[in-house]
Coordinates of C-alpha atoms in Angstrom, one line a residue:
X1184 CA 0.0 0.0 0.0
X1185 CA 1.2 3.3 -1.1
X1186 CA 1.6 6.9 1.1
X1187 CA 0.5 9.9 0.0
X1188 CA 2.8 13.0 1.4
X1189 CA 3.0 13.4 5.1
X1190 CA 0.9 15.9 6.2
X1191 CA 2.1 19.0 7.8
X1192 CA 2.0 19.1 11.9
X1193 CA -1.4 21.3 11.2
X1194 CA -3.1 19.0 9.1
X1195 CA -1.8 16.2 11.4
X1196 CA -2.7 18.1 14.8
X1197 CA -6.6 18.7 13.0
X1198 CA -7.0 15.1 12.8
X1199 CA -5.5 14.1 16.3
X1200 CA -8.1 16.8 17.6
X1201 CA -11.0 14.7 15.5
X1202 CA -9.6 11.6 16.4
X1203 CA -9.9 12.6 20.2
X1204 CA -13.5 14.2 19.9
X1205 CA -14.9 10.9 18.3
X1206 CA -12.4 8.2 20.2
X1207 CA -15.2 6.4 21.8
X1208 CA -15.8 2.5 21.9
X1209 CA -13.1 1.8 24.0
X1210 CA -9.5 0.2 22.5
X1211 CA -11.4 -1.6 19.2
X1212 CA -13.4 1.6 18.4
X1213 CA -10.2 4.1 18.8
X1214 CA -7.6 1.5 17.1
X1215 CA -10.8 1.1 14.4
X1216 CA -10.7 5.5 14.1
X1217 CA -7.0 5.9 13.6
X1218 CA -7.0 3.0 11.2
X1219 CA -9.5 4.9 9.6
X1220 CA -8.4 8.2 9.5
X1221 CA -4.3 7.3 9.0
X1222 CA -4.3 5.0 6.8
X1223 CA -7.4 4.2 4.6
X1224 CA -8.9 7.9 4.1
X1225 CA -5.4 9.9 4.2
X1226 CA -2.8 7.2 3.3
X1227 CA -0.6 9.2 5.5
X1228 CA 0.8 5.7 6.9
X1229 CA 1.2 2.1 5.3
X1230 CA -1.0 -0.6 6.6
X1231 CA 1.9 -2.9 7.1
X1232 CA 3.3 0.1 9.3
X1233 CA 0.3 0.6 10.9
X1234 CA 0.4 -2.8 12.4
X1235 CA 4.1 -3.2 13.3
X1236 CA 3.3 0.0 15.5
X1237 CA 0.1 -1.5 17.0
X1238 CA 1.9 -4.8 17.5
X1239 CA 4.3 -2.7 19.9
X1240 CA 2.0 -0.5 21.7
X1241 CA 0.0 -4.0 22.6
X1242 CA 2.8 -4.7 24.8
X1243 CA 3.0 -2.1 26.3
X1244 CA 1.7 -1.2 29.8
X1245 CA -1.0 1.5 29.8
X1246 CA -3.3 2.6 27.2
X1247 CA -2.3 0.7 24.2
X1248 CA -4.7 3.0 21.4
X1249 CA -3.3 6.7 23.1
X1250 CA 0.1 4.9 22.8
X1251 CA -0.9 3.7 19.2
X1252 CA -1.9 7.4 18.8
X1253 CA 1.5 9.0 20.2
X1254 CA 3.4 6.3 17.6
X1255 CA 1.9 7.4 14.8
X1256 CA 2.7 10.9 16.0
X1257 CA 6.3 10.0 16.1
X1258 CA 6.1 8.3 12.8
X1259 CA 4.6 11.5 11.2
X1260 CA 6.5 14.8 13.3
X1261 CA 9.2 13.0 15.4
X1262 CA 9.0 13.6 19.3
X1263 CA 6.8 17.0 18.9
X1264 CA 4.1 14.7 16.6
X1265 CA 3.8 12.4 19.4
X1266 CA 3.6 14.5 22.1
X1267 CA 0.8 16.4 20.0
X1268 CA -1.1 13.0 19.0
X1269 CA -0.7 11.7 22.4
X1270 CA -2.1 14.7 24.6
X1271 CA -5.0 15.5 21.7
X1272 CA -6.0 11.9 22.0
X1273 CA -7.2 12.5 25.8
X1274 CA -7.9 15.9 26.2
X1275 CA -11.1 16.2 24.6
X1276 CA -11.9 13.3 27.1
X1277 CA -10.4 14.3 29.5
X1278 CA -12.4 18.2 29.8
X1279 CA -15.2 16.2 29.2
X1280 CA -15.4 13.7 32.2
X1281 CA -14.1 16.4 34.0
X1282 CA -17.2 18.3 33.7
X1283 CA -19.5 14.7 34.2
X1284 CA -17.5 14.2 37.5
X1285 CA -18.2 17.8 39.2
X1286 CA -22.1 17.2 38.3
X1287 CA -22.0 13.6 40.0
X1288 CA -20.5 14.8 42.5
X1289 CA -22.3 17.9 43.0
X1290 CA -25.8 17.0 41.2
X1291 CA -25.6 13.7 40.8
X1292 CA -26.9 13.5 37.3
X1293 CA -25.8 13.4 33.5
X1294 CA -28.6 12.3 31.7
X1295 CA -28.5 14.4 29.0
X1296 CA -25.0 14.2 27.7
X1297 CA -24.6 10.6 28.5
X1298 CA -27.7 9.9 26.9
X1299 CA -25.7 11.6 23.5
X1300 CA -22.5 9.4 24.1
X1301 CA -24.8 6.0 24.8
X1302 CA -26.1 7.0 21.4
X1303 CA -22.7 6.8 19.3
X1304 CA -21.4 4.0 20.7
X1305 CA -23.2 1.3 18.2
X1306 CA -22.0 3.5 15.8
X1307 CA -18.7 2.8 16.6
X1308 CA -19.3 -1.0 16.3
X1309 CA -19.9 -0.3 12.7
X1310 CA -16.2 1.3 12.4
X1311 CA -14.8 -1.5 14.7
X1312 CA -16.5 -3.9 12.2
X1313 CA -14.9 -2.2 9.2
X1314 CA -11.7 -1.7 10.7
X1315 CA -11.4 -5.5 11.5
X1316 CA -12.4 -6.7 7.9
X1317 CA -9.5 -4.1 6.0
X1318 CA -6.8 -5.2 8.6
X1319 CA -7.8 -8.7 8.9
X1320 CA -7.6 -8.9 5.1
X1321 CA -4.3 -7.1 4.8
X1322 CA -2.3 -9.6 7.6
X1323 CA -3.7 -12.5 7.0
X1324 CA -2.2 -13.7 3.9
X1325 CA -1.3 -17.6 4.8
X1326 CA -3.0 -20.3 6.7
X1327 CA -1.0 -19.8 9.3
X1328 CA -1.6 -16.2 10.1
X1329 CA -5.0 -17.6 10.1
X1330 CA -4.8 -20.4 12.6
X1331 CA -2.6 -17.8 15.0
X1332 CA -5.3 -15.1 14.8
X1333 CA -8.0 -17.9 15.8
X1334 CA -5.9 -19.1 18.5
X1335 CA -5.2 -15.8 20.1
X1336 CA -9.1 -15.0 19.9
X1337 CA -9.4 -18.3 21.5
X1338 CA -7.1 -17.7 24.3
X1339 CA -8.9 -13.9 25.0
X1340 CA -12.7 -14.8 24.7
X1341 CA -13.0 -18.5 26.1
X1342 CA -9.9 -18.9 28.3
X1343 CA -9.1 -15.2 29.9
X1344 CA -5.5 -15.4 28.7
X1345 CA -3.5 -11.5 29.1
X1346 CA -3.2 -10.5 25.4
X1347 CA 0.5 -9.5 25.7
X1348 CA 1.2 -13.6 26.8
X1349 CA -0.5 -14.4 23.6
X1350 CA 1.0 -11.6 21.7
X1351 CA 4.4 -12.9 23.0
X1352 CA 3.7 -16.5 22.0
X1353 CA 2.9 -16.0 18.8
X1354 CA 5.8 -14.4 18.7
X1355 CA 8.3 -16.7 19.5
X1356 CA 6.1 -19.3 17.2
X1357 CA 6.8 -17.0 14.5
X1358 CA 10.1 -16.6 15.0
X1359 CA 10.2 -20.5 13.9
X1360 CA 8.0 -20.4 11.1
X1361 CA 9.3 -20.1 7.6
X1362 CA 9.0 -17.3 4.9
X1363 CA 10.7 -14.5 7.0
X1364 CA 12.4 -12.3 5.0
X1365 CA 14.3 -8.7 4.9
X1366 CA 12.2 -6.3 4.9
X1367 CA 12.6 -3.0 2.8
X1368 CA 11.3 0.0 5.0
X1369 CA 11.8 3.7 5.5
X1370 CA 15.0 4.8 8.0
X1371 CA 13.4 5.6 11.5
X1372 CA 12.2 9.3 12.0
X1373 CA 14.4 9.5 14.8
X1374 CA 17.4 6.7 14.8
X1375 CA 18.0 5.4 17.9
X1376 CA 21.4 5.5 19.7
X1377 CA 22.4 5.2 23.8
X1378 CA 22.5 9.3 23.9
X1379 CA 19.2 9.9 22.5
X1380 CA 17.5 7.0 24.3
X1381 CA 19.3 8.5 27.6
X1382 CA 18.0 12.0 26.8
X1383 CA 14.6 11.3 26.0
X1384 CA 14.4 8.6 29.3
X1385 CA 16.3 11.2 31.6
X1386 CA 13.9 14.0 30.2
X1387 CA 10.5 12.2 30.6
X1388 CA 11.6 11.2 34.0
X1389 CA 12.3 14.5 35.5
X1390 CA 8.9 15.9 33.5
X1391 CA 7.0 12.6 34.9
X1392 CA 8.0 13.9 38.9
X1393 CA 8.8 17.2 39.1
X1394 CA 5.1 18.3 39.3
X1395 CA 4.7 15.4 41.8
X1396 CA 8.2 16.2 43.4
X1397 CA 6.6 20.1 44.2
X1398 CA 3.6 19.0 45.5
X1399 CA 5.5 16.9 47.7
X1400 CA 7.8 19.8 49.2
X1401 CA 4.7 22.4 49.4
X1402 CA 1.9 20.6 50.9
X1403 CA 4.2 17.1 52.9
X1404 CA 4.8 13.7 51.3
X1405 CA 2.0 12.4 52.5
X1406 CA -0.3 14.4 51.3
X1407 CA -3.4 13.2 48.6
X1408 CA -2.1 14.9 45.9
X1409 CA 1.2 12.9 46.4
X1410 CA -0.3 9.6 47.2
X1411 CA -2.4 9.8 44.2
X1412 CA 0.7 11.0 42.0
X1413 CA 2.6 8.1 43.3
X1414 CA 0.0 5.5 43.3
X1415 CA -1.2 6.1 40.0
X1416 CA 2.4 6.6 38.2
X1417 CA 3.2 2.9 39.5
X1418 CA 0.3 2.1 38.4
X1419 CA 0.7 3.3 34.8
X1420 CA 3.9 0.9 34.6
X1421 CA 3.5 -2.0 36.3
X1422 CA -0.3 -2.8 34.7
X1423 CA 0.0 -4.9 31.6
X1424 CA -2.7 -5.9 29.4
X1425 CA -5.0 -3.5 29.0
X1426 CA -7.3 -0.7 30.7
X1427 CA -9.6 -3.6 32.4
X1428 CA -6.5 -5.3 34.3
X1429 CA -5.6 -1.5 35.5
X1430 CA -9.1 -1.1 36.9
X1431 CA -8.9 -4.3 38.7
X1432 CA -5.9 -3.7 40.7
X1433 CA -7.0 0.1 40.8
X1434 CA -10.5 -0.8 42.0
X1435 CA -9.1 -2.8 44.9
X1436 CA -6.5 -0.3 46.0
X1437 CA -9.0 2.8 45.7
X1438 CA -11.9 1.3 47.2
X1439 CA -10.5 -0.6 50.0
X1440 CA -6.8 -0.1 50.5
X1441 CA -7.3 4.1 50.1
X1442 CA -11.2 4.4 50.9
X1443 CA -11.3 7.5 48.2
X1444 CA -14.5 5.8 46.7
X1445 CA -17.4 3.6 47.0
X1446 CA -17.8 0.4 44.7
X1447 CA -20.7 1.6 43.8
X1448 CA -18.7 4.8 42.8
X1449 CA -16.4 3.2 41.6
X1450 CA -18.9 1.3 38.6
X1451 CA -20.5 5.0 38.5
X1452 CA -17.3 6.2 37.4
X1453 CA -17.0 3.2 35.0
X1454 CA -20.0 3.9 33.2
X1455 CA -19.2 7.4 32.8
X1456 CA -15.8 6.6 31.1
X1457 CA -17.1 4.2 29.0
X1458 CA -19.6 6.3 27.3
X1459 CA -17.2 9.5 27.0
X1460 CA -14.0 9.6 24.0
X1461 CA -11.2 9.0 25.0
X1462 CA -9.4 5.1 26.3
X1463 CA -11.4 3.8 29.2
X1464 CA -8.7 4.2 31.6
X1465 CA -9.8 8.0 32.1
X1466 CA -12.1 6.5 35.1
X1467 CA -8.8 7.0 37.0
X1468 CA -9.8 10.7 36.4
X1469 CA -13.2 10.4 38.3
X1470 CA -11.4 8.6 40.9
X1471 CA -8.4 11.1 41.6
X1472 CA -11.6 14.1 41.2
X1473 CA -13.8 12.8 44.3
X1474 CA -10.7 12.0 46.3
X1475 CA -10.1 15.9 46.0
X1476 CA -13.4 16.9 45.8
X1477 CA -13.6 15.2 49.4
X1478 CA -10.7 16.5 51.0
X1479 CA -10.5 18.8 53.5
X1480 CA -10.2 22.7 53.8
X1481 CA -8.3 24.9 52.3
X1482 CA -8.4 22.5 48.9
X1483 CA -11.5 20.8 48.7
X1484 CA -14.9 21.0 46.7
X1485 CA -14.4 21.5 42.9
X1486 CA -10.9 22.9 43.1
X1487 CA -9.4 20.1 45.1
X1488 CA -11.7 17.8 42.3
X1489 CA -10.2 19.6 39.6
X1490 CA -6.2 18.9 41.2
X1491 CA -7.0 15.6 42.1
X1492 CA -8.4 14.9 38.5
X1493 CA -5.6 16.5 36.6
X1494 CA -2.7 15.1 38.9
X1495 CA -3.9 11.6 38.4
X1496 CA -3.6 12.0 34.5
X1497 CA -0.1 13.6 34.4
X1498 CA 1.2 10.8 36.1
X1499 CA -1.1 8.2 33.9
X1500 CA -0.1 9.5 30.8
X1501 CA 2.9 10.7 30.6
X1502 CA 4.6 7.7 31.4
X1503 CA 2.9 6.0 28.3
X1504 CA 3.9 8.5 26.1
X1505 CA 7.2 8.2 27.5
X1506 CA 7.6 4.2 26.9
X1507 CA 6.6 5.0 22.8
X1508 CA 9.0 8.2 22.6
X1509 CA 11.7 5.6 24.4
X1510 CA 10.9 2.7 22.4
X1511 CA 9.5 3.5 18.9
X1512 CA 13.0 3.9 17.1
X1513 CA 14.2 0.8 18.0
X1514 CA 11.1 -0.7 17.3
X1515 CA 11.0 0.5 13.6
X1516 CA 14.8 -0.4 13.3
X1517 CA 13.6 -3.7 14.4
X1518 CA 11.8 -4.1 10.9
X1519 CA 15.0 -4.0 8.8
X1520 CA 16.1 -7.6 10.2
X1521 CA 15.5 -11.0 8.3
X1522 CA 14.9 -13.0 11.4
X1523 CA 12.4 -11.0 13.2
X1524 CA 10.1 -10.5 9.8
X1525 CA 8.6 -14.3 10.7
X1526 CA 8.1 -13.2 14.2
X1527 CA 6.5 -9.8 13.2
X1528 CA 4.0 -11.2 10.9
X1529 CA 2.5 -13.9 13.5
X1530 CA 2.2 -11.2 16.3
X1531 CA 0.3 -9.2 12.9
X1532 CA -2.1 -11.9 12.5
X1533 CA -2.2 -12.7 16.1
X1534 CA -3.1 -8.9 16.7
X1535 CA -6.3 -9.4 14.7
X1536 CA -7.3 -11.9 16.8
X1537 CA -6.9 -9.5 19.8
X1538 CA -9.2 -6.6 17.7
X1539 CA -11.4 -9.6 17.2
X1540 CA -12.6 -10.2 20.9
X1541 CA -11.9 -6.7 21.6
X1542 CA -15.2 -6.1 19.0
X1543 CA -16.9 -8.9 20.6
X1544 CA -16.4 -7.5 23.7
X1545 CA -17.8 -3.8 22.6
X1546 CA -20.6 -5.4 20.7
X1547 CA -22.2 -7.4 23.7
X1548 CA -21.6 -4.0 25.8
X1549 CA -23.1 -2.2 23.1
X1550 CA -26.4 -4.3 22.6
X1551 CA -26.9 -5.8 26.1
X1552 CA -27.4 -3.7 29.4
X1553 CA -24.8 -6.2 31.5
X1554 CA -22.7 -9.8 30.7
X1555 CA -22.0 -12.2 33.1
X1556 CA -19.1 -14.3 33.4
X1557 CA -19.2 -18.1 33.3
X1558 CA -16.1 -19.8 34.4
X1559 CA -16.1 -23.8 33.9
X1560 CA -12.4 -25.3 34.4
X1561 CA -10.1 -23.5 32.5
X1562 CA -13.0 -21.8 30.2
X1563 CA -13.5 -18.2 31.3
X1564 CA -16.2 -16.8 28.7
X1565 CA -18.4 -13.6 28.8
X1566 CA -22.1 -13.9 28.2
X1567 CA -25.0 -11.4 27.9
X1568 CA -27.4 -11.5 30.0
X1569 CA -30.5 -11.8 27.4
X1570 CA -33.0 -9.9 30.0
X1571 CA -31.0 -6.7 29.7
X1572 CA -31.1 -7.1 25.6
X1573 CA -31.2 -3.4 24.0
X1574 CA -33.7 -3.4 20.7
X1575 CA -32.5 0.4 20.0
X1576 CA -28.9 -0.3 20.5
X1577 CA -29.1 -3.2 17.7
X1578 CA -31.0 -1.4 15.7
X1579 CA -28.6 1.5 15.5
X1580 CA -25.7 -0.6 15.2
X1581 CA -27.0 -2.4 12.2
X1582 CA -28.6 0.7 10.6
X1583 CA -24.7 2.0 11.1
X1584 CA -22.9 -0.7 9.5
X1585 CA -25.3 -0.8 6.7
X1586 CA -24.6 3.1 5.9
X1587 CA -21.0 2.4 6.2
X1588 CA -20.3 -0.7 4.3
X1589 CA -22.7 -1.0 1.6
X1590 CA -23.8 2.9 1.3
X1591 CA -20.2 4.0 2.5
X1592 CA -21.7 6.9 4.1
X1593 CA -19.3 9.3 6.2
X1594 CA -18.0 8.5 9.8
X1595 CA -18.8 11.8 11.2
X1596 CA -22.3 11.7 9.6
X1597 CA -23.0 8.4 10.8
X1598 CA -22.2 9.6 14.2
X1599 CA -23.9 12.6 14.1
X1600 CA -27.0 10.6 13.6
X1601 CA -26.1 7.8 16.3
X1602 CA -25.7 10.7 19.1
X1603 CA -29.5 12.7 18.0
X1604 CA -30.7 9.2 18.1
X1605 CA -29.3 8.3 21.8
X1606 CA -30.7 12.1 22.7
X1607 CA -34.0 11.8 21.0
X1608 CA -34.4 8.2 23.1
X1609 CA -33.7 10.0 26.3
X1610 CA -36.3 12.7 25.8
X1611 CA -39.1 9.8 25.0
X1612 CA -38.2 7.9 28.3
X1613 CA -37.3 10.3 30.7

């Protein structure tokens, strides 16, 4: 697949806005947009180098689409691209769950504009869907590639395996396979070498705690805004395999080792970040604002929400970005050696198995209320819960997917539509 031009860092910082605006559906739907957007509407970046990059972010700790986002940032502008892409990718999301935390927490209702977001998200399932079939089509090109991307879907839905073991394994299973060869790609924006990797890593470390460091020295070590600096900045590096095994461990700590939130809260918050743009791990944003908005005098109420909130996300994010700035040109170097090209192509096709359940995942979420799991040996499988079966949310994920496959209808038009639908459903019910 050819490029077009890069863009220039305005054209590319537009889209990145666009990209955060209409990020919802959770990993599948914002790895579904940027496909979208980058590669088959602007050509601004191959499909073959659209997936080594996604290969890398998935083993990644943290968010792996933002950190897909900042890659192909980097790809595009170097360091200031990704640092662009990156913080565009979450601060639309971010402004906006800021604003639904300080009315839960003062009001203790969002109808309204969740009622919009419920709307678009089966119209994301029709992007997921389409994003799926191009991807699928390009990196799976043998039987093999086949049988890998079925097994990794396997592992994911029906046994509960962490993606980055079974993007690992296929892998190393690669590596063994025959019909690697050289591959023929662009130098890296940025080559790596031991003084740039230094720089960058000594950089993003002192940018990661200074803010943290300050707080520290003005208001004690053991203040909130410290504990929730540190305890979220371990988090963001220690947490592997995606936004839902940082919510378990973060859920445990918050709720009982901390007591900043309820449960209850906790799946308030939950629901909230699922139907805002952005990755799903902004919740830790609704969690860091009611530990401030409950702290005591002189910072409390919406101004210790608003520092709790924005502290958390420094030290979420910037540690992700920094892992891609770190990582990325030795990654793309990577792609210049015969032996690896075997390996790279299995964790391709074993990717599309992980977008695969991912999908499945956002498409029983999108038509069903709430899924059970059932857990039977070593079988660990998600299952709706028919009762809680949505006609409206079907409906508007079918009427999506049939505007954009066979009519080929515009993203933002389709979603348009999707969120005056979700609003219009409100008004009838409320």
């Amino acid at each position: 697949m050819s490029t077009s031009a890069g863009p220039t860092l305005r054209e590319a910082t537009r889209v990145w806005l666009r990209v955060g605006l209409i990020g919802f559906g959770g990993p599948a739907g914002q790895i579904a947009i940027l496909h979208q957007e980058v590669v088959t509407e602007r050509r601004w970046v191959s499909e073959d180098r659209f997936l080594h990059a996604l290969n890398f972010c998935t083993l990644l700790p943290g968010p792996e689409a933002q950190q897909l986002a900042t890659y192909l940032g980097w790809l595009l502008h170097g360091a200031r691209g990704a640092l662009i892409a990156g913080t565009l990718f979450v601060l639309p999301g971010v402004v906006i769950l800021l604003g639904l935390s300080a009315l839960y927490a003062t009001v203790g209702t969002v109808g309204p504009v969740a009622a919009v977001f419920a709307g678009i998200k089966p119209a994301v399932l029709a992007i997921v869907v389409d994003a799926l079939r191009r991807i699928g089509g390009r990196a799976l090109q043998r039987r093999g590639h086949w049988a890998t991307a079925g097994a990794a879907f396997v592992a994911l839905f029906a046994l509960a395996v962490p993606f980055p073991i079974v993007v690992l394994v296929a892998g190393l299973i690669g590596w063994w396979m025959p019909g690697g060869s050289e591959v023929s790609v662009p130098a890296p924006t940025e080559p790596p070498s031991f003084a740039r990797t230094i720089g960058v890593l000594g950089t993003g470390l002192i940018v990661w705690w200074l803010p943290i460091a300050f707080v520290a020295t003005a208001l004690g070590p053991h203040h909130l805004f410290v504990d929730l600096g540190v305890f979220f900045g371990k988090a963001a590096v220690v947490t592997f395999g995606g936004a839902y095994s940082v919510l378990a461990y973060v859920g445990q700590e918050a709720v009982s080792g901390y007591g900043w939130l309820s449960a209850s809260e906790m799946l308030d918050g939950l629901a909230l970040a699922e139907t805002t743009p952005g990755p799903l791990i902004l919740v830790l944003q609704f969690v860091g604002f009611l530990a401030g908005y409950r702290l005591g005098a002189p910072v409390a109420g919406l101004m210790g929400g608003l520092a709790g909130s924005l502290i958390t996300m420094w030290a979420t994010f910037v540690p992700s970005m920094l892992l891609v700035l770190v990582g990325a040109p030795y990654v793309e170097q990577l792609r210049r050696h015969r032996p690896l090209s075997g390996a790279l192509s299995a964790i391709t096709a074993a990717v599309v198995g992980v977008m695969a359940n991912l999908a499945v995942w956002f498409a029983l979420h999108v038509v069903f209320g709430r899924v059970d799991r059932i857990e039977v040996g070593p079988l660990n499988v998600t299952v709706p819960v028919w009762s809680t079966a949505d006609p409206l949310g079907l409906a508007l994920a079918v009427v999506a997917m049939v505007a954009m496959l066979r009519y080929r209808v515009g993203m933002l038009t389709v979603l348009a539509g999707a969120a005056l639908a979700g609003l219009l459903r409100w008004f009838l019910v409320s």
